[in-house]
Amino acid sequence: MSQTFTVEGMSCGHCEQTVEEALSGVAGVESATADHESSSVTVEGEADASELVAAVE
């Protein structure tokens, strides 16, 4: 399953990497791809949405 979220405040590739690493630590995440230009992150897997949001906050 794919889920896409808006993540405000990303301004560079390092920000993308930080968000991707935080989400990769959540149970059920197969992959996470952040894009600072669109202020979004797409997560593949069966992770709970509330756990994903908490990992990035």
PDB file of N, CA, C, O and CB in Angstrom:
ATOM      1  N   MET A   1       0.840  -1.174   0.000  1.00  0.00           N
ATOM      2  CA  MET A   1       0.000   0.000   0.000  1.00  0.00           C
ATOM      3  C   MET A   1       0.891   1.246   0.000  1.00  0.00           C
ATOM      4  O   MET A   1       1.922   1.282   0.672  1.00  0.00           O
ATOM      5  CB  MET A   1      -0.959  -0.007   1.220  1.00  0.00           C
ATOM      6  N   SER A   2       0.488   2.248  -0.750  1.00  0.00           N
ATOM      7  CA  SER A   2       1.222   3.500  -0.846  1.00  0.00           C
ATOM      8  C   SER A   2       0.441   4.615  -0.156  1.00  0.00           C
ATOM      9  O   SER A   2      -0.769   4.751  -0.342  1.00  0.00           O
ATOM     10  CB  SER A   2       1.495   3.859  -2.320  1.00  0.00           C
ATOM     11  N   GLN A   3       1.155   5.415   0.646  1.00  0.00           N
ATOM     12  CA  GLN A   3       0.549   6.560   1.324  1.00  0.00           C
ATOM     13  C   GLN A   3       1.421   7.783   1.056  1.00  0.00           C
ATOM     14  O   GLN A   3       2.647   7.703   1.143  1.00  0.00           O
ATOM     15  CB  GLN A   3       0.395   6.299   2.869  1.00  0.00           C
ATOM     16  N   THR A   4       0.797   8.915   0.732  1.00  0.00           N
ATOM     17  CA  THR A   4       1.538  10.148   0.488  1.00  0.00           C
ATOM     18  C   THR A   4       1.109  11.202   1.499  1.00  0.00           C
ATOM     19  O   THR A   4      -0.079  11.396   1.755  1.00  0.00           O
ATOM     20  CB  THR A   4       1.314  10.655  -0.961  1.00  0.00           C
ATOM     21  N   PHE A   5       2.105  11.879   2.068  1.00  0.00           N
ATOM     22  CA  PHE A   5       1.866  12.893   3.089  1.00  0.00           C
ATOM     23  C   PHE A   5       2.568  14.189   2.712  1.00  0.00           C
ATOM     24  O   PHE A   5       3.594  14.172   2.032  1.00  0.00           O
ATOM     25  CB  PHE A   5       2.345  12.402   4.468  1.00  0.00           C
ATOM     26  N   THR A   6       2.017  15.307   3.152  1.00  0.00           N
ATOM     27  CA  THR A   6       2.672  16.605   3.015  1.00  0.00           C
ATOM     28  C   THR A   6       3.598  16.793   4.208  1.00  0.00           C
ATOM     29  O   THR A   6       3.207  16.578   5.355  1.00  0.00           O
ATOM     30  CB  THR A   6       1.626  17.770   2.920  1.00  0.00           C
ATOM     31  N   VAL A   7       4.830  17.196   3.921  1.00  0.00           N
ATOM     32  CA  VAL A   7       5.810  17.463   4.979  1.00  0.00           C
ATOM     33  C   VAL A   7       6.342  18.875   4.748  1.00  0.00           C
ATOM     34  O   VAL A   7       7.101  19.113   3.808  1.00  0.00           O
ATOM     35  CB  VAL A   7       6.985  16.391   4.982  1.00  0.00           C
ATOM     36  N   GLU A   8       5.947  19.794   5.597  1.00  0.00           N
ATOM     37  CA  GLU A   8       6.390  21.175   5.468  1.00  0.00           C
ATOM     38  C   GLU A   8       7.777  21.350   6.080  1.00  0.00           C
ATOM     39  O   GLU A   8       8.129  20.675   7.047  1.00  0.00           O
ATOM     40  CB  GLU A   8       5.386  22.128   6.135  1.00  0.00           C
ATOM     41  N   GLY A   9       8.553  22.256   5.509  1.00  0.00           N
ATOM     42  CA  GLY A   9       9.840  22.608   6.087  1.00  0.00           C
ATOM     43  C   GLY A   9      11.043  21.950   5.439  1.00  0.00           C
ATOM     44  O   GLY A   9      12.174  22.280   5.796  1.00  0.00           O
ATOM     45  N   MET A  10      10.846  21.030   4.500  1.00  0.00           N
ATOM     46  CA  MET A  10      11.989  20.436   3.811  1.00  0.00           C
ATOM     47  C   MET A  10      12.502  21.435   2.776  1.00  0.00           C
ATOM     48  O   MET A  10      11.719  21.998   2.011  1.00  0.00           O
ATOM     49  CB  MET A  10      11.602  19.075   3.136  1.00  0.00           C
ATOM     50  N   SER A  11      13.826  21.656   2.752  1.00  0.00           N
ATOM     51  CA  SER A  11      14.374  22.632   1.813  1.00  0.00           C
ATOM     52  C   SER A  11      15.540  22.101   0.991  1.00  0.00           C
ATOM     53  O   SER A  11      16.055  22.804   0.122  1.00  0.00           O
ATOM     54  CB  SER A  11      14.813  23.848   2.557  1.00  0.00           C
ATOM     55  N   CYS A  12      15.962  20.857   1.259  1.00  0.00           N
ATOM     56  CA  CYS A  12      17.131  20.340   0.548  1.00  0.00           C
ATOM     57  C   CYS A  12      17.153  18.810   0.600  1.00  0.00           C
ATOM     58  O   CYS A  12      16.298  18.179   1.221  1.00  0.00           O
ATOM     59  CB  CYS A  12      18.434  20.918   1.152  1.00  0.00           C
ATOM     60  N   GLY A  13      18.137  18.246  -0.059  1.00  0.00           N
ATOM     61  CA  GLY A  13      18.295  16.800  -0.075  1.00  0.00           C
ATOM     62  C   GLY A  13      18.573  16.216   1.296  1.00  0.00           C
ATOM     63  O   GLY A  13      18.154  15.097   1.593  1.00  0.00           O
ATOM     64  N   HIS A  14      19.277  16.964   2.136  1.00  0.00           N
ATOM     65  CA  HIS A  14      19.549  16.476   3.488  1.00  0.00           C
ATOM     66  C   HIS A  14      18.257  16.349   4.281  1.00  0.00           C
ATOM     67  O   HIS A  14      18.085  15.403   5.050  1.00  0.00           O
ATOM     68  CB  HIS A  14      20.529  17.411   4.215  1.00  0.00           C
ATOM     69  N   CYS A  15      17.351  17.300   4.095  1.00  0.00           N
ATOM     70  CA  CYS A  15      16.038  17.227   4.752  1.00  0.00           C
ATOM     71  C   CYS A  15      15.296  15.975   4.291  1.00  0.00           C
ATOM     72  O   CYS A  15      14.692  15.267   5.097  1.00  0.00           O
ATOM     73  CB  CYS A  15      15.194  18.499   4.449  1.00  0.00           C
ATOM     74  N   GLU A  16      15.349  15.711   2.985  1.00  0.00           N
ATOM     75  CA  GLU A  16      14.696  14.514   2.446  1.00  0.00           C
ATOM     76  C   GLU A  16      15.252  13.261   3.108  1.00  0.00           C
ATOM     77  O   GLU A  16      14.498  12.378   3.518  1.00  0.00           O
ATOM     78  CB  GLU A  16      14.880  14.433   0.917  1.00  0.00           C
ATOM     79  N   GLN A  17      16.582  13.190   3.210  1.00  0.00           N
ATOM     80  CA  GLN A  17      17.233  12.026   3.807  1.00  0.00           C
ATOM     81  C   GLN A  17      16.824  11.852   5.266  1.00  0.00           C
ATOM     82  O   GLN A  17      16.589  10.729   5.710  1.00  0.00           O
ATOM     83  CB  GLN A  17      18.752  12.154   3.701  1.00  0.00           C
ATOM     84  N   THR A  18      16.737  12.941   6.010  1.00  0.00           N
ATOM     85  CA  THR A  18      16.349  12.882   7.421  1.00  0.00           C
ATOM     86  C   THR A  18      14.938  12.327   7.575  1.00  0.00           C
ATOM     87  O   THR A  18      14.689  11.486   8.439  1.00  0.00           O
ATOM     88  CB  THR A  18      16.439  14.274   8.062  1.00  0.00           C
ATOM     89  N   VAL A  19      14.013  12.798   6.734  1.00  0.00           N
ATOM     90  CA  VAL A  19      12.628  12.328   6.782  1.00  0.00           C
ATOM     91  C   VAL A  19      12.559  10.855   6.392  1.00  0.00           C
ATOM     92  O   VAL A  19      11.872  10.070   7.046  1.00  0.00           O
ATOM     93  CB  VAL A  19      11.731  13.173   5.850  1.00  0.00           C
ATOM     94  N   GLU A  20      13.270  10.477   5.324  1.00  0.00           N
ATOM     95  CA  GLU A  20      13.263   9.081   4.872  1.00  0.00           C
ATOM     96  C   GLU A  20      13.806   8.151   5.951  1.00  0.00           C
ATOM     97  O   GLU A  20      13.256   7.072   6.172  1.00  0.00           O
ATOM     98  CB  GLU A  20      14.089   8.931   3.586  1.00  0.00           C
ATOM     99  N   GLU A  21      14.881   8.559   6.626  1.00  0.00           N
ATOM    100  CA  GLU A  21      15.460   7.731   7.685  1.00  0.00           C
ATOM    101  C   GLU A  21      14.506   7.588   8.866  1.00  0.00           C
ATOM    102  O   GLU A  21      14.385   6.506   9.441  1.00  0.00           O
ATOM    103  CB  GLU A  21      16.786   8.324   8.158  1.00  0.00           C
ATOM    104  N   ALA A  22      13.829   8.674   9.229  1.00  0.00           N
ATOM    105  CA  ALA A  22      12.874   8.619  10.344  1.00  0.00           C
ATOM    106  C   ALA A  22      11.738   7.660  10.024  1.00  0.00           C
ATOM    107  O   ALA A  22      11.318   6.882  10.880  1.00  0.00           O
ATOM    108  CB  ALA A  22      12.313  10.021  10.653  1.00  0.00           C
ATOM    109  N   LEU A  23      11.246   7.713   8.806  1.00  0.00           N
ATOM    110  CA  LEU A  23      10.128   6.852   8.422  1.00  0.00           C
ATOM    111  C   LEU A  23      10.554   5.398   8.255  1.00  0.00           C
ATOM    112  O   LEU A  23       9.764   4.489   8.509  1.00  0.00           O
ATOM    113  CB  LEU A  23       9.505   7.351   7.133  1.00  0.00           C
ATOM    114  N   SER A  24      11.780   5.174   7.836  1.00  0.00           N
ATOM    115  CA  SER A  24      12.264   3.803   7.655  1.00  0.00           C
ATOM    116  C   SER A  24      12.306   3.035   8.965  1.00  0.00           C
ATOM    117  O   SER A  24      12.293   1.804   8.964  1.00  0.00           O
ATOM    118  CB  SER A  24      13.644   3.813   7.027  1.00  0.00           C
ATOM    119  N   GLY A  25      12.357   3.748  10.079  1.00  0.00           N
ATOM    120  CA  GLY A  25      12.385   3.107  11.387  1.00  0.00           C
ATOM    121  C   GLY A  25      11.022   2.684  11.904  1.00  0.00           C
ATOM    122  O   GLY A  25      10.929   2.056  12.958  1.00  0.00           O
ATOM    123  N   VAL A  26       9.964   3.019  11.178  1.00  0.00           N
ATOM    124  CA  VAL A  26       8.609   2.673  11.604  1.00  0.00           C
ATOM    125  C   VAL A  26       8.269   1.268  11.113  1.00  0.00           C
ATOM    126  O   VAL A  26       8.512   0.929   9.955  1.00  0.00           O
ATOM    127  CB  VAL A  26       7.575   3.707  11.070  1.00  0.00           C
ATOM    128  N   ALA A  27       7.707   0.462  12.000  1.00  0.00           N
ATOM    129  CA  ALA A  27       7.329  -0.909  11.641  1.00  0.00           C
ATOM    130  C   ALA A  27       6.349  -0.900  10.473  1.00  0.00           C
ATOM    131  O   ALA A  27       5.378  -0.144  10.469  1.00  0.00           O
ATOM    132  CB  ALA A  27       6.710  -1.642  12.853  1.00  0.00           C
ATOM    133  N   GLY A  28       6.617  -1.749   9.484  1.00  0.00           N
ATOM    134  CA  GLY A  28       5.729  -1.882   8.337  1.00  0.00           C
ATOM    135  C   GLY A  28       6.138  -1.068   7.129  1.00  0.00           C
ATOM    136  O   GLY A  28       5.559  -1.230   6.054  1.00  0.00           O
ATOM    137  N   VAL A  29       7.128  -0.192   7.278  1.00  0.00           N
ATOM    138  CA  VAL A  29       7.576   0.629   6.152  1.00  0.00           C
ATOM    139  C   VAL A  29       8.541  -0.176   5.295  1.00  0.00           C
ATOM    140  O   VAL A  29       9.560  -0.667   5.782  1.00  0.00           O
ATOM    141  CB  VAL A  29       8.248   1.941   6.647  1.00  0.00           C
ATOM    142  N   GLU A  30       8.212  -0.308   4.015  1.00  0.00           N
ATOM    143  CA  GLU A  30       9.093  -0.976   3.059  1.00  0.00           C
ATOM    144  C   GLU A  30      10.044   0.028   2.417  1.00  0.00           C
ATOM    145  O   GLU A  30      11.214  -0.281   2.189  1.00  0.00           O
ATOM    146  CB  GLU A  30       8.270  -1.698   1.978  1.00  0.00           C
ATOM    147  N   SER A  31       9.542   1.237   2.122  1.00  0.00           N
ATOM    148  CA  SER A  31      10.376   2.302   1.575  1.00  0.00           C
ATOM    149  C   SER A  31       9.706   3.642   1.819  1.00  0.00           C
ATOM    150  O   SER A  31       8.493   3.725   2.010  1.00  0.00           O
ATOM    151  CB  SER A  31      10.634   2.089   0.065  1.00  0.00           C
ATOM    152  N   ALA A  32      10.523   4.691   1.810  1.00  0.00           N
ATOM    153  CA  ALA A  32      10.018   6.057   1.961  1.00  0.00           C
ATOM    154  C   ALA A  32      10.805   6.944   1.010  1.00  0.00           C
ATOM    155  O   ALA A  32      12.035   6.902   0.984  1.00  0.00           O
ATOM    156  CB  ALA A  32      10.140   6.564   3.450  1.00  0.00           C
ATOM    157  N   THR A  33      10.092   7.747   0.229  1.00  0.00           N
ATOM    158  CA  THR A  33      10.729   8.633  -0.736  1.00  0.00           C
ATOM    159  C   THR A  33      10.213  10.054  -0.526  1.00  0.00           C
ATOM    160  O   THR A  33       9.036  10.337  -0.749  1.00  0.00           O
ATOM    161  CB  THR A  33      10.463   8.156  -2.191  1.00  0.00           C
ATOM    162  N   ALA A  34      11.107  10.942  -0.094  1.00  0.00           N
ATOM    163  CA  ALA A  34      10.738  12.334   0.168  1.00  0.00           C
ATOM    164  C   ALA A  34      11.150  13.211  -1.008  1.00  0.00           C
ATOM    165  O   ALA A  34      12.117  12.914  -1.710  1.00  0.00           O
ATOM    166  CB  ALA A  34      11.394  12.840   1.476  1.00  0.00           C
ATOM    167  N   ASP A  35      10.404  14.297  -1.214  1.00  0.00           N
ATOM    168  CA  ASP A  35      10.689  15.263  -2.277  1.00  0.00           C
ATOM    169  C   ASP A  35      10.479  16.666  -1.717  1.00  0.00           C
ATOM    170  O   ASP A  35       9.345  17.090  -1.494  1.00  0.00           O
ATOM    171  CB  ASP A  35       9.782  15.017  -3.534  1.00  0.00           C
ATOM    172  N   HIS A  36      11.592  17.391  -1.489  1.00  0.00           N
ATOM    173  CA  HIS A  36      11.463  18.722  -0.888  1.00  0.00           C
ATOM    174  C   HIS A  36      10.796  19.723  -1.820  1.00  0.00           C
ATOM    175  O   HIS A  36      10.182  20.681  -1.350  1.00  0.00           O
ATOM    176  CB  HIS A  36      12.823  19.240  -0.485  1.00  0.00           C
ATOM    177  N   GLU A  37      10.904  19.522  -3.132  1.00  0.00           N
ATOM    178  CA  GLU A  37      10.296  20.462  -4.073  1.00  0.00           C
ATOM    179  C   GLU A  37       8.769  20.423  -4.021  1.00  0.00           C
ATOM    180  O   GLU A  37       8.114  21.449  -4.207  1.00  0.00           O
ATOM    181  CB  GLU A  37      10.769  20.160  -5.485  1.00  0.00           C
ATOM    182  N   SER A  38       8.204  19.246  -3.768  1.00  0.00           N
ATOM    183  CA  SER A  38       6.743  19.135  -3.672  1.00  0.00           C
ATOM    184  C   SER A  38       6.270  19.070  -2.218  1.00  0.00           C
ATOM    185  O   SER A  38       5.072  18.964  -1.953  1.00  0.00           O
ATOM    186  CB  SER A  38       6.259  17.896  -4.429  1.00  0.00           C
ATOM    187  N   SER A  39       7.213  19.133  -1.287  1.00  0.00           N
ATOM    188  CA  SER A  39       6.909  19.048   0.152  1.00  0.00           C
ATOM    189  C   SER A  39       6.092  17.802   0.478  1.00  0.00           C
ATOM    190  O   SER A  39       5.122  17.858   1.235  1.00  0.00           O
ATOM    191  CB  SER A  39       6.150  20.300   0.612  1.00  0.00           C
ATOM    192  N   SER A  40       6.502  16.680  -0.107  1.00  0.00           N
ATOM    193  CA  SER A  40       5.749  15.445   0.118  1.00  0.00           C
ATOM    194  C   SER A  40       6.682  14.272   0.357  1.00  0.00           C
ATOM    195  O   SER A  40       7.869  14.306   0.034  1.00  0.00           O
ATOM    196  CB  SER A  40       4.836  15.151  -1.069  1.00  0.00           C
ATOM    197  N   VAL A  41       6.096  13.233   0.937  1.00  0.00           N
ATOM    198  CA  VAL A  41       6.804  11.970   1.115  1.00  0.00           C
ATOM    199  C   VAL A  41       5.822  10.851   0.807  1.00  0.00           C
ATOM    200  O   VAL A  41       4.665  10.882   1.226  1.00  0.00           O
ATOM    201  CB  VAL A  41       7.395  11.832   2.566  1.00  0.00           C
ATOM    202  N   THR A  42       6.309   9.862   0.065  1.00  0.00           N
ATOM    203  CA  THR A  42       5.497   8.696  -0.266  1.00  0.00           C
ATOM    204  C   THR A  42       6.082   7.495   0.456  1.00  0.00           C
ATOM    205  O   THR A  42       7.279   7.220   0.375  1.00  0.00           O
ATOM    206  CB  THR A  42       5.442   8.455  -1.810  1.00  0.00           C
ATOM    207  N   VAL A  43       5.214   6.788   1.161  1.00  0.00           N
ATOM    208  CA  VAL A  43       5.633   5.637   1.956  1.00  0.00           C
ATOM    209  C   VAL A  43       4.970   4.389   1.396  1.00  0.00           C
ATOM    210  O   VAL A  43       3.757   4.360   1.185  1.00  0.00           O
ATOM    211  CB  VAL A  43       5.276   5.828   3.461  1.00  0.00           C
ATOM    212  N   GLU A  44       5.772   3.364   1.157  1.00  0.00           N
ATOM    213  CA  GLU A  44       5.272   2.067   0.712  1.00  0.00           C
ATOM    214  C   GLU A  44       5.309   1.117   1.895  1.00  0.00           C
ATOM    215  O   GLU A  44       6.295   1.068   2.629  1.00  0.00           O
ATOM    216  CB  GLU A  44       6.109   1.508  -0.486  1.00  0.00           C
ATOM    217  N   GLY A  45       4.238   0.365   2.078  1.00  0.00           N
ATOM    218  CA  GLY A  45       4.180  -0.608   3.156  1.00  0.00           C
ATOM    219  C   GLY A  45       2.857  -0.544   3.885  1.00  0.00           C
ATOM    220  O   GLY A  45       1.921   0.125   3.448  1.00  0.00           O
ATOM    221  N   GLU A  46       2.792  -1.242   4.992  1.00  0.00           N
ATOM    222  CA  GLU A  46       1.548  -1.367   5.761  1.00  0.00           C
ATOM    223  C   GLU A  46       1.632  -0.655   7.110  1.00  0.00           C
ATOM    224  O   GLU A  46       1.002  -1.092   8.073  1.00  0.00           O
ATOM    225  CB  GLU A  46       1.212  -2.838   5.979  1.00  0.00           C
ATOM    226  N   ALA A  47       2.390   0.421   7.195  1.00  0.00           N
ATOM    227  CA  ALA A  47       2.554   1.144   8.458  1.00  0.00           C
ATOM    228  C   ALA A  47       1.312   1.958   8.792  1.00  0.00           C
ATOM    229  O   ALA A  47       0.578   2.395   7.906  1.00  0.00           O
ATOM    230  CB  ALA A  47       3.777   2.062   8.393  1.00  0.00           C
ATOM    231  N   ASP A  48       1.091   2.151  10.091  1.00  0.00           N
ATOM    232  CA  ASP A  48      -0.021   2.955  10.583  1.00  0.00           C
ATOM    233  C   ASP A  48       0.267   4.437  10.340  1.00  0.00           C
ATOM    234  O   ASP A  48       1.350   4.921  10.670  1.00  0.00           O
ATOM    235  CB  ASP A  48      -0.270   2.685  12.089  1.00  0.00           C
ATOM    236  N   ALA A  49      -0.695   5.154   9.766  1.00  0.00           N
ATOM    237  CA  ALA A  49      -0.509   6.565   9.415  1.00  0.00           C
ATOM    238  C   ALA A  49      -0.135   7.414  10.621  1.00  0.00           C
ATOM    239  O   ALA A  49       0.707   8.306  10.504  1.00  0.00           O
ATOM    240  CB  ALA A  49      -1.771   7.114   8.780  1.00  0.00           C
ATOM    241  N   SER A  50      -0.736   7.161  11.772  1.00  0.00           N
ATOM    242  CA  SER A  50      -0.428   7.974  12.955  1.00  0.00           C
ATOM    243  C   SER A  50       1.012   7.759  13.414  1.00  0.00           C
ATOM    244  O   SER A  50       1.640   8.688  13.921  1.00  0.00           O
ATOM    245  CB  SER A  50      -1.396   7.641  14.100  1.00  0.00           C
ATOM    246  N   GLU A  51       1.543   6.549  13.243  1.00  0.00           N
ATOM    247  CA  GLU A  51       2.937   6.284  13.595  1.00  0.00           C
ATOM    248  C   GLU A  51       3.884   6.989  12.634  1.00  0.00           C
ATOM    249  O   GLU A  51       4.952   7.451  13.035  1.00  0.00           O
ATOM    250  CB  GLU A  51       3.213   4.776  13.595  1.00  0.00           C
ATOM    251  N   LEU A  52       3.491   7.074  11.359  1.00  0.00           N
ATOM    252  CA  LEU A  52       4.313   7.770  10.370  1.00  0.00           C
ATOM    253  C   LEU A  52       4.380   9.261  10.685  1.00  0.00           C
ATOM    254  O   LEU A  52       5.454   9.861  10.650  1.00  0.00           O
ATOM    255  CB  LEU A  52       3.757   7.549   8.952  1.00  0.00           C
ATOM    256  N   VAL A  53       3.243   9.848  10.988  1.00  0.00           N
ATOM    257  CA  VAL A  53       3.200  11.277  11.326  1.00  0.00           C
ATOM    258  C   VAL A  53       4.042  11.548  12.569  1.00  0.00           C
ATOM    259  O   VAL A  53       4.792  12.523  12.607  1.00  0.00           O
ATOM    260  CB  VAL A  53       1.739  11.744  11.553  1.00  0.00           C
ATOM    261  N   ALA A  54       3.925  10.708  13.570  1.00  0.00           N
ATOM    262  CA  ALA A  54       4.682  10.888  14.811  1.00  0.00           C
ATOM    263  C   ALA A  54       6.189  10.802  14.563  1.00  0.00           C
ATOM    264  O   ALA A  54       6.961  11.507  15.212  1.00  0.00           O
ATOM    265  CB  ALA A  54       4.260   9.837  15.847  1.00  0.00           C
ATOM    266  N   ALA A  55       6.608   9.955  13.642  1.00  0.00           N
ATOM    267  CA  ALA A  55       8.031   9.783  13.362  1.00  0.00           C
ATOM    268  C   ALA A  55       8.641  11.027  12.725  1.00  0.00           C
ATOM    269  O   ALA A  55       9.835  11.283  12.881  1.00  0.00           O
ATOM    270  CB  ALA A  55       8.243   8.583  12.454  1.00  0.00           C
ATOM    271  N   VAL A  56       7.835  11.793  12.014  1.00  0.00           N
ATOM    272  CA  VAL A  56       8.347  12.961  11.297  1.00  0.00           C
ATOM    273  C   VAL A  56       8.217  14.247  12.111  1.00  0.00           C
ATOM    274  O   VAL A  56       8.956  15.203  11.875  1.00  0.00           O
ATOM    275  CB  VAL A  56       7.617  13.119   9.977  1.00  0.00           C
ATOM    276  N   GLU A  57       7.296  14.281  13.055  1.00  0.00           N
ATOM    277  CA  GLU A  57       7.083  15.514  13.832  1.00  0.00           C
ATOM    278  C   GLU A  57       8.262  15.898  14.677  1.00  0.00           C
ATOM    279  O   GLU A  57       8.216  16.909  15.377  1.00  0.00           O
ATOM    280  CB  GLU A  57       5.892  15.368  14.711  1.00  0.00           C
TER     281      GLU A  57
END
